[in-house]
PDB file of C-alpha atoms and ligand atoms in Angstrom:
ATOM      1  CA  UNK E  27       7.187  20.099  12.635  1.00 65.00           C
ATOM      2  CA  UNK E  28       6.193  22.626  10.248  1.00 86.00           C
ATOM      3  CA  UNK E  29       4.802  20.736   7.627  1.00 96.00           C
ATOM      4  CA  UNK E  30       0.894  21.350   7.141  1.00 97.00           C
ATOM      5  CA  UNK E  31       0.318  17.932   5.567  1.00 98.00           C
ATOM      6  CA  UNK E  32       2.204  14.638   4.915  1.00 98.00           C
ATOM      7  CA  UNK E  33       1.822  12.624   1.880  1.00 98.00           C
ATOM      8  CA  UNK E  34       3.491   8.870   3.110  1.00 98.00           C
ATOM      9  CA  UNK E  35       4.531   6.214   0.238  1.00 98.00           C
ATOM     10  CA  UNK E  36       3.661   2.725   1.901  1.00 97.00           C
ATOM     11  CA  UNK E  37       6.149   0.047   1.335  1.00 95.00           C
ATOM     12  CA  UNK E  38       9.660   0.811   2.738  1.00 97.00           C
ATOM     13  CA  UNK E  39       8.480   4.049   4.224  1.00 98.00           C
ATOM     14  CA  UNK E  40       5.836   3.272   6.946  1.00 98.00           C
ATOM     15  CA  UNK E  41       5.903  -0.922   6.939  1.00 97.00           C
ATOM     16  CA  UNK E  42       8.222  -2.879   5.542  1.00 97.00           C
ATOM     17  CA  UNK E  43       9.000  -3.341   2.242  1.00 94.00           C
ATOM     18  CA  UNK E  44       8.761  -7.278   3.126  1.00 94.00           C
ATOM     19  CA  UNK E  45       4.666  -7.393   3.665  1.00 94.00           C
ATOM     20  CA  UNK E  46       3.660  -7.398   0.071  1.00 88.00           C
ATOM     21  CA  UNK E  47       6.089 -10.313  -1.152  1.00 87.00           C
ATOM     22  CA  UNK E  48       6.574 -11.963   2.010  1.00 92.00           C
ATOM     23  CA  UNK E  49       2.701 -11.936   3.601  1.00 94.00           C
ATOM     24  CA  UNK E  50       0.299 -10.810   1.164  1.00 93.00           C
ATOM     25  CA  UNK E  51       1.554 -12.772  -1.779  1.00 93.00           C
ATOM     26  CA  UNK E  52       2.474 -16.328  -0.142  1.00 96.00           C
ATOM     27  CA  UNK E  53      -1.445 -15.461   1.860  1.00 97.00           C
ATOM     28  CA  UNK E  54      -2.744 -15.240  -1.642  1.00 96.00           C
ATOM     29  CA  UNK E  55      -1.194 -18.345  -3.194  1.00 97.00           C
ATOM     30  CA  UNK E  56      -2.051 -20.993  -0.003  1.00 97.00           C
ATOM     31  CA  UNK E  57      -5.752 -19.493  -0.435  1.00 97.00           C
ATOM     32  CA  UNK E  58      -5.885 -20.041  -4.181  1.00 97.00           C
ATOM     33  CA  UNK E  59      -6.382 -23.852  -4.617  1.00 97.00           C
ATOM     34  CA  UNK E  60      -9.156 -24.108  -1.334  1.00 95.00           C
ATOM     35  CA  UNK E  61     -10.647 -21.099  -2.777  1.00 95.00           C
ATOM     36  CA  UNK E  62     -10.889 -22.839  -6.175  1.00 96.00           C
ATOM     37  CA  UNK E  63     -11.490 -26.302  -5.024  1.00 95.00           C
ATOM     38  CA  UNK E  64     -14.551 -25.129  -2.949  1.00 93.00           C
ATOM     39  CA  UNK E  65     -16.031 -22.762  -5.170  1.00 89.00           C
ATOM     40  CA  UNK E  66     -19.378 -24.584  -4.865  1.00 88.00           C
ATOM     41  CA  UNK E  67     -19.357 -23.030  -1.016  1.00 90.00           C
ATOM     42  CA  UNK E  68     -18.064 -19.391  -1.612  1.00 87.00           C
ATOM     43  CA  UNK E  69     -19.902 -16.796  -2.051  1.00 90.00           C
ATOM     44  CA  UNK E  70     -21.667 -15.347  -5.375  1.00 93.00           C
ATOM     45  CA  UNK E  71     -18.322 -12.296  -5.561  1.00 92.00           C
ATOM     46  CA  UNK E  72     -15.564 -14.850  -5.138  1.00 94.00           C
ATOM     47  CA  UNK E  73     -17.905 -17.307  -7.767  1.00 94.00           C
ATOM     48  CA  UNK E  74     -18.050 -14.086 -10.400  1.00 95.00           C
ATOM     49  CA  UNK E  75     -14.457 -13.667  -9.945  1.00 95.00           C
ATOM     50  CA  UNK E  76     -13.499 -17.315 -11.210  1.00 96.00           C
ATOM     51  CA  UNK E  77     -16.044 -17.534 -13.949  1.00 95.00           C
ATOM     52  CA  UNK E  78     -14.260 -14.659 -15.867  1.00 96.00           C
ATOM     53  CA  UNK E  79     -11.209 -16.846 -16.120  1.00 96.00           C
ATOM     54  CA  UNK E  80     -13.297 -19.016 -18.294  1.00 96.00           C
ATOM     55  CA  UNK E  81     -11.477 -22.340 -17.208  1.00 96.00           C
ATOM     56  CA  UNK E  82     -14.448 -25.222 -15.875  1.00 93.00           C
ATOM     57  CA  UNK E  83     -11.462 -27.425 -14.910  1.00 96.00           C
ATOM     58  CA  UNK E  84     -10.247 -26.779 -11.149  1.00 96.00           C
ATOM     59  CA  UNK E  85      -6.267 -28.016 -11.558  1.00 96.00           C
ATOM     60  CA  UNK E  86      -6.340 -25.636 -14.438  1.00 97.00           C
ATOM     61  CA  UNK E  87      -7.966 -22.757 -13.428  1.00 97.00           C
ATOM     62  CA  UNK E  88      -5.570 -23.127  -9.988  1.00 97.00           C
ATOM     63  CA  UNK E  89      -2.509 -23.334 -12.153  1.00 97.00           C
ATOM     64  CA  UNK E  90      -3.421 -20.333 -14.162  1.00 97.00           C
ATOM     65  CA  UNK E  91      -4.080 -17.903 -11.661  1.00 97.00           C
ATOM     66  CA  UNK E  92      -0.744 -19.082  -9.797  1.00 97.00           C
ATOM     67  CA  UNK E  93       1.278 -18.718 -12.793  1.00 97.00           C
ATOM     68  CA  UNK E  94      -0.112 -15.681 -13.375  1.00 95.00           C
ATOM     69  CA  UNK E  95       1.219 -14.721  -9.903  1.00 93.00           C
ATOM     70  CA  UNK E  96       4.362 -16.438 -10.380  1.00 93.00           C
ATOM     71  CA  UNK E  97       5.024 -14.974 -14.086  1.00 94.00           C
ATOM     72  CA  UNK E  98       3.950 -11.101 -12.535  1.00 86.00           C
ATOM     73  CA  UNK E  99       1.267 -10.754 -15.049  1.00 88.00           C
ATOM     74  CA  UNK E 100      -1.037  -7.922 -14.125  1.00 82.00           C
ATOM     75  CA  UNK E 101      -4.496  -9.408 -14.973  1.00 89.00           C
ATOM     76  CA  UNK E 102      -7.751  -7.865 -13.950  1.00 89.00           C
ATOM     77  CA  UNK E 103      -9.687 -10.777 -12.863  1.00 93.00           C
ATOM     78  CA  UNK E 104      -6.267 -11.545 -11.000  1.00 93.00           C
ATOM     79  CA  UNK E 105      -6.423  -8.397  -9.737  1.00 88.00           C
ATOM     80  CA  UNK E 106      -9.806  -8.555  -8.202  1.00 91.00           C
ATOM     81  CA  UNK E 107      -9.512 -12.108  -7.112  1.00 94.00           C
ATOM     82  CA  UNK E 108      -5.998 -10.784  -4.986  1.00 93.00           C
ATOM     83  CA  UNK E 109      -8.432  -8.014  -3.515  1.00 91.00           C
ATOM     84  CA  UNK E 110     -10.957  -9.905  -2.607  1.00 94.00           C
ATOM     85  CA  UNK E 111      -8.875 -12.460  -0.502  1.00 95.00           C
ATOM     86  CA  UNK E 112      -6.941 -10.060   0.962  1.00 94.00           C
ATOM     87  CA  UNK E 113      -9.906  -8.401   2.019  1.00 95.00           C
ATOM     88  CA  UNK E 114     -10.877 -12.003   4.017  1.00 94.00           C
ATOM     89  CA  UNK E 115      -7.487 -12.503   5.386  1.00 96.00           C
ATOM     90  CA  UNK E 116      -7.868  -8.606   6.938  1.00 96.00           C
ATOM     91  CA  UNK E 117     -11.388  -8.850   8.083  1.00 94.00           C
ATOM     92  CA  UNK E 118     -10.830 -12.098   9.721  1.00 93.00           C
ATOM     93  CA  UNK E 119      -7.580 -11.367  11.293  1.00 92.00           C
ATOM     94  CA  UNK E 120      -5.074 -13.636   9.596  1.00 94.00           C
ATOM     95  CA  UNK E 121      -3.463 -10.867   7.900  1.00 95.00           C
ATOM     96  CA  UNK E 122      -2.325  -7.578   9.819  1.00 96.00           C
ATOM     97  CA  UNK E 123      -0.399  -4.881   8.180  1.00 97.00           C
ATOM     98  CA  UNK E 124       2.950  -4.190   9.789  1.00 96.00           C
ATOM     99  CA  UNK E 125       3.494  -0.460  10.234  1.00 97.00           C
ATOM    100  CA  UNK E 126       6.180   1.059  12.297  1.00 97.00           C
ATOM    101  CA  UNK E 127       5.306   2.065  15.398  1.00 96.00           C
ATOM    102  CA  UNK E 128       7.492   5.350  14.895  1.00 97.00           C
ATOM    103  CA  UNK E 129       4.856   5.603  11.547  1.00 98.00           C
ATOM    104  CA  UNK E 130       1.585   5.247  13.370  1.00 97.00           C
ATOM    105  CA  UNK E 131       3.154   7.685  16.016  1.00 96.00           C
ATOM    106  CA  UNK E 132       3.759  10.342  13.088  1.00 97.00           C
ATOM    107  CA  UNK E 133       0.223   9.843  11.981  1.00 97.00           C
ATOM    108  CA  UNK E 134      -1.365   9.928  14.991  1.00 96.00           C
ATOM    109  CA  UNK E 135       0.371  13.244  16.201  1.00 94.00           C
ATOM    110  CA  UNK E 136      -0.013  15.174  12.403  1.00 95.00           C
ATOM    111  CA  UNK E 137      -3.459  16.012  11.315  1.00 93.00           C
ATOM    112  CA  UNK E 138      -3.527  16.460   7.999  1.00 97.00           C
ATOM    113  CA  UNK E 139      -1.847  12.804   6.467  1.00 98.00           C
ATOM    114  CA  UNK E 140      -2.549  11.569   3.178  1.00 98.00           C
ATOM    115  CA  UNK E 141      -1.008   8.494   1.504  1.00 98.00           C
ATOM    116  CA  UNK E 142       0.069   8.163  -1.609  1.00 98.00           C
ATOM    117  CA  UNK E 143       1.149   4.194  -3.082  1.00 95.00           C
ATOM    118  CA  UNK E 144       0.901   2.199  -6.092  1.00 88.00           C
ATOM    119  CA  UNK E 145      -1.249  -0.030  -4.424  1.00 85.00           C
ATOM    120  CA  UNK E 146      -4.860   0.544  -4.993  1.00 87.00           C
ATOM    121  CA  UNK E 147      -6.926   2.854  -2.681  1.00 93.00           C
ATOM    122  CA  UNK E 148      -9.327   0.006  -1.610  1.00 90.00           C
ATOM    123  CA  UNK E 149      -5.730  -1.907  -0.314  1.00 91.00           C
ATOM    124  CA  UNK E 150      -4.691   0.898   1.065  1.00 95.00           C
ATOM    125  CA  UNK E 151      -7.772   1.144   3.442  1.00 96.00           C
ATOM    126  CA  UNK E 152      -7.628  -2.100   4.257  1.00 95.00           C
ATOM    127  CA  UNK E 153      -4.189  -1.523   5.105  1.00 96.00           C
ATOM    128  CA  UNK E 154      -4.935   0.886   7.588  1.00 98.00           C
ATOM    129  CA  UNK E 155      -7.899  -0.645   8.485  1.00 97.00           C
ATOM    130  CA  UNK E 156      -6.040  -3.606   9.892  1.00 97.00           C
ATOM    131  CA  UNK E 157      -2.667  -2.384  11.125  1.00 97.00           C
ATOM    132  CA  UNK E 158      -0.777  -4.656  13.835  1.00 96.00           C
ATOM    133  CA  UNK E 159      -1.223  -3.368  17.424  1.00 95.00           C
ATOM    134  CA  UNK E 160       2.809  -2.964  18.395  1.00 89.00           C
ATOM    135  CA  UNK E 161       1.733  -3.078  21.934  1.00 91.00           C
ATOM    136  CA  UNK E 162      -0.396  -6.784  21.603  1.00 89.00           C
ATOM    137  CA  UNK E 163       0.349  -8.504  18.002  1.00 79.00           C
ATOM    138  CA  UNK E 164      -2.931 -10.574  18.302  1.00 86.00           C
ATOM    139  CA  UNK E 165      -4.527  -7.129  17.954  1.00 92.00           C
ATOM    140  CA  UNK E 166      -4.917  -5.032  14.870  1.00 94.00           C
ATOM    141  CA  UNK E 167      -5.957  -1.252  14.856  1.00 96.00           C
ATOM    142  CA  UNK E 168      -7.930   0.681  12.579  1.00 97.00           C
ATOM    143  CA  UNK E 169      -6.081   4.282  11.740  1.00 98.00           C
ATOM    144  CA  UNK E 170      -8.503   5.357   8.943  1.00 98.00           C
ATOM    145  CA  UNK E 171      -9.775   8.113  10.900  1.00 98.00           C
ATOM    146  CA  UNK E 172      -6.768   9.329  10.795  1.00 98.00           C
ATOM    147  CA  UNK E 173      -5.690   9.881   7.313  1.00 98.00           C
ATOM    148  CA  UNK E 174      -7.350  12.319   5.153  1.00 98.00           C
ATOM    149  CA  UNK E 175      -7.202  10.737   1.669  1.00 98.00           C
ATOM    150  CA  UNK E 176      -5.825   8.069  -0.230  1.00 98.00           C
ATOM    151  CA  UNK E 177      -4.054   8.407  -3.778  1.00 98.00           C
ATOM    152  CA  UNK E 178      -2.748   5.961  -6.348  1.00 94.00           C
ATOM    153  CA  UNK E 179      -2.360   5.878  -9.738  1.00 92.00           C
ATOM    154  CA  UNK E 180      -5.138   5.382 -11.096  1.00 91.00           C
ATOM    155  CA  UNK E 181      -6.644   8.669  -8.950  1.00 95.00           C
ATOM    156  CA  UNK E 182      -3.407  10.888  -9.502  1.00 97.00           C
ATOM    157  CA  UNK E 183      -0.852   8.775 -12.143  1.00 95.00           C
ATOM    158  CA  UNK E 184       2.749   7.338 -11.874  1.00 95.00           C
ATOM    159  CA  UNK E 185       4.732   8.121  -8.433  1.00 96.00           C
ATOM    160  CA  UNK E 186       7.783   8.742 -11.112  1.00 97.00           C
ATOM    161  CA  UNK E 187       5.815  11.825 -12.813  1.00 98.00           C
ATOM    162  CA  UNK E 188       6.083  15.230 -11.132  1.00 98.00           C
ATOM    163  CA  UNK E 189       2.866  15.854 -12.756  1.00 98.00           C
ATOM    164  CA  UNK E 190       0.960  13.202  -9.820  1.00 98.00           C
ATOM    165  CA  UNK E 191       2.122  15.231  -7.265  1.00 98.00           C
ATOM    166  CA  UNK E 192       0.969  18.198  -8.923  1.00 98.00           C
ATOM    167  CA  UNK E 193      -2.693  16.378  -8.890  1.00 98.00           C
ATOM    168  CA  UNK E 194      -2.025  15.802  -5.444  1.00 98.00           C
ATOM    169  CA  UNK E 195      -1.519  19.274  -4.777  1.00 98.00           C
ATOM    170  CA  UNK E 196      -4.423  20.391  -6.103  1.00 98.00           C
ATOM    171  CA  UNK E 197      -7.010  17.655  -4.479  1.00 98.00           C
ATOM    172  CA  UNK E 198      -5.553  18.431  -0.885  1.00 98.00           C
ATOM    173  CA  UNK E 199      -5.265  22.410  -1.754  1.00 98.00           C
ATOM    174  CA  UNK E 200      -1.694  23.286  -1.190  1.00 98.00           C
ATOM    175  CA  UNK E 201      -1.054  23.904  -4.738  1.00 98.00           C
ATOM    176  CA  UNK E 202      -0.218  27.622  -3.515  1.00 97.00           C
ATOM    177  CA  UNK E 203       2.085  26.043  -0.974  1.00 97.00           C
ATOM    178  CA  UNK E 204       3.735  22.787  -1.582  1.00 98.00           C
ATOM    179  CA  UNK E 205       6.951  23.968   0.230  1.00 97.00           C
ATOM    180  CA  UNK E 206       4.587  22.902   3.108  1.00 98.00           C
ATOM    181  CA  UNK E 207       3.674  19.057   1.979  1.00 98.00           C
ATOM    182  CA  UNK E 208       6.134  16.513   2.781  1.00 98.00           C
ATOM    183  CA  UNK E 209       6.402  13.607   0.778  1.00 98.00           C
ATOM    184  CA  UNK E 210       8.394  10.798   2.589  1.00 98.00           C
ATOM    185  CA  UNK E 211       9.408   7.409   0.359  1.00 98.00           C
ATOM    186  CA  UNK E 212      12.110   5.080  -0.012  1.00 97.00           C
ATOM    187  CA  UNK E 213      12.495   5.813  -3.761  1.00 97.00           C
ATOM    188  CA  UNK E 214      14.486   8.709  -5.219  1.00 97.00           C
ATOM    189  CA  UNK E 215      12.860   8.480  -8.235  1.00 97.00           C
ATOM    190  CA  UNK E 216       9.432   9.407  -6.540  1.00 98.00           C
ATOM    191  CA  UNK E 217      11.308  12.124  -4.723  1.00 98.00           C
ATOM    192  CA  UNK E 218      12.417  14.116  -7.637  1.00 98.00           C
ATOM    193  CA  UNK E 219       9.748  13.724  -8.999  1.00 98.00           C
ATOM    194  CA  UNK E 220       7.895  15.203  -6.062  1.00 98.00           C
ATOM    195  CA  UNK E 221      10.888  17.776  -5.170  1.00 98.00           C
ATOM    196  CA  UNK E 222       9.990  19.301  -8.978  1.00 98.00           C
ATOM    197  CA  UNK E 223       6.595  19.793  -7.788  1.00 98.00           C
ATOM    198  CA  UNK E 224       7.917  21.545  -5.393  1.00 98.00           C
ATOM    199  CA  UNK E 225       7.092  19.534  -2.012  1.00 98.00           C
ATOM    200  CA  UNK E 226       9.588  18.954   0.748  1.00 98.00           C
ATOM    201  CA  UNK E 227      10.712  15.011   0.591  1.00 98.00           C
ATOM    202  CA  UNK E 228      12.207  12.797   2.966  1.00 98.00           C
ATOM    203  CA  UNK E 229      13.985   9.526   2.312  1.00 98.00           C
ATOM    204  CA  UNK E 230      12.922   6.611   4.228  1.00 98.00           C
ATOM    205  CA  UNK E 231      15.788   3.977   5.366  1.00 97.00           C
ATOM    206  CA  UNK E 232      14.505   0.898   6.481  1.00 97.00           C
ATOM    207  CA  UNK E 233      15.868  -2.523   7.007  1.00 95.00           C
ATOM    208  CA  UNK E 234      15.309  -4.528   3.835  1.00 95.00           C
ATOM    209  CA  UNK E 235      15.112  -1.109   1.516  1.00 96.00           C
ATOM    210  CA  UNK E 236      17.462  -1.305  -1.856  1.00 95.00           C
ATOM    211  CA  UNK E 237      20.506   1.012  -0.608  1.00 94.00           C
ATOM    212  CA  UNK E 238      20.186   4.219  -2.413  1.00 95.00           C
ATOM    213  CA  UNK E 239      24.095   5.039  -3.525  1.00 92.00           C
ATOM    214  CA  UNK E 240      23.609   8.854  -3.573  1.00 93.00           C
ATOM    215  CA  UNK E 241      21.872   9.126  -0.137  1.00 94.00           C
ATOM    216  CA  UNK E 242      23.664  12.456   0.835  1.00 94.00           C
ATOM    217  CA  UNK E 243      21.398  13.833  -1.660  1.00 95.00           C
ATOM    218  CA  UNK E 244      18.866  13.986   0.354  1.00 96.00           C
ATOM    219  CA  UNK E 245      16.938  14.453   4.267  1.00 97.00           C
ATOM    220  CA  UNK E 246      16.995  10.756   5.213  1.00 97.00           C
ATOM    221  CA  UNK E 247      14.650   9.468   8.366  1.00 97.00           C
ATOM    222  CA  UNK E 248      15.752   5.936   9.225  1.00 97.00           C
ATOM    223  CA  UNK E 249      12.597   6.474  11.452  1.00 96.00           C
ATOM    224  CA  UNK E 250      10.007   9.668  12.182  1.00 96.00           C
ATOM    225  CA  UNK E 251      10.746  10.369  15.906  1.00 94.00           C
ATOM    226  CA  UNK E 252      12.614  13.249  14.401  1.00 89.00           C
ATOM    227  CA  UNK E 253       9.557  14.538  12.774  1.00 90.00           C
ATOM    228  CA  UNK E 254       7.083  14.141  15.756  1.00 73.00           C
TER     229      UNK E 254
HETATM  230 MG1  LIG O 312       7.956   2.517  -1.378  1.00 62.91          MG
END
């Protein structure tokens, strides 16, 4: 592969597009009333979290932050409370993130991989802090060491803006070169936007991915053995 460095989207490019609706959300919403019920137990973060709702009483405050989940209102405090249970399912095992094994192949093998997802940095490292062992599912590995930096957009803007992956560019030097970045996602938009840049993209096809009617438009990888 010629590339010199990857930029990978997450969802429906290197795990399924599945994990955040279908794991981390339902994870989050069993959590919520135990989390709530036992607040006198959990620890001062998790406490400082669920004062800033400002709700004393505990059916509530649960049914607040679950219809704020339901309703896909993007609170804060919501925001950090997600985060910070996330963070316990990861670090104690109960969650593990699903990557493809042709994905953590690609990264292992290229060494120069950033990532680049609307999810925030912090869940991206814990992402790839915790990723399911293909080989022995009650094992998770950690493949931070091998990716060189994390954007979102808060660090670098909207995925839809040709303008992010012009910030990219820059923060990984290969502004002079993007020809030589691949940007690999399951959403056209994000490749335009990153083919006006001017960095090679790839489409990712994966099961469960909304079908993309003008796919002949562009290099599609229904995995990355190809680019190994
Ligand atoms: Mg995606």
């Amino acid at each position: 592969m010629n590339y010199s460095a990857l930029v990978l989207d997450i969802e429906g490019t290197v795990c399924p597009i599945s994990f955040v609706k279908d794991t981390l959300f339902p994870y989050f919403v069993n959590k919520v009333p135990t989390v709530v019920n036992d607040i006198d137990q959990q620890n001062d973060t998790v406490k400082q979290i669920l004062c800033q709702f400002k709700i004393d009483d505990k059916n509530e405050l649960i049914n607040h932050i679950l219809g704020l989940v339901s309703n896909d209102i993007k609170d804060p405090i919501l925001k950090q409370l997600q985060g910070y249970i996330w963070a316990e399912g990861y670090n104690s095992s109960e969650i593990k993130a699903p990557v493809y094994k042709d994905a953590i192949d690609l990264i292992n093998r290229h060494n120069n991989v950033y990532i680049y997802s609307s999810g925030s940095v912090k869940a991206q490292k814990l992402l790839f802090g915790h990723v399911a062992d293909t080989s022995d599912s009650t094992k998770s590995i950690d493949m931070q060491s091998q990716i060189n930096g994390y954007f979102d957009i808060n660090t670098s803007g909207a995925k839809i803006d040709s303008q992010s992956y012009i910030n990219i560019l820059k923060d990984i030097k290969m502004i002079d070169t993007p020809e030589k970045v691949l940007f690999l996602s399951d959403n056209p938009s994000e490749l335009e936007a990153a083919k006006k840049a001017g960095l090679a993209t790839g489409l990712a096809i994966r099961e469960g991915n909304a079908v993309v009617p003008n796919v002949n438009d562009y290099t599609c990888y229904h995995d990355f053995t190809k680019l190994l």
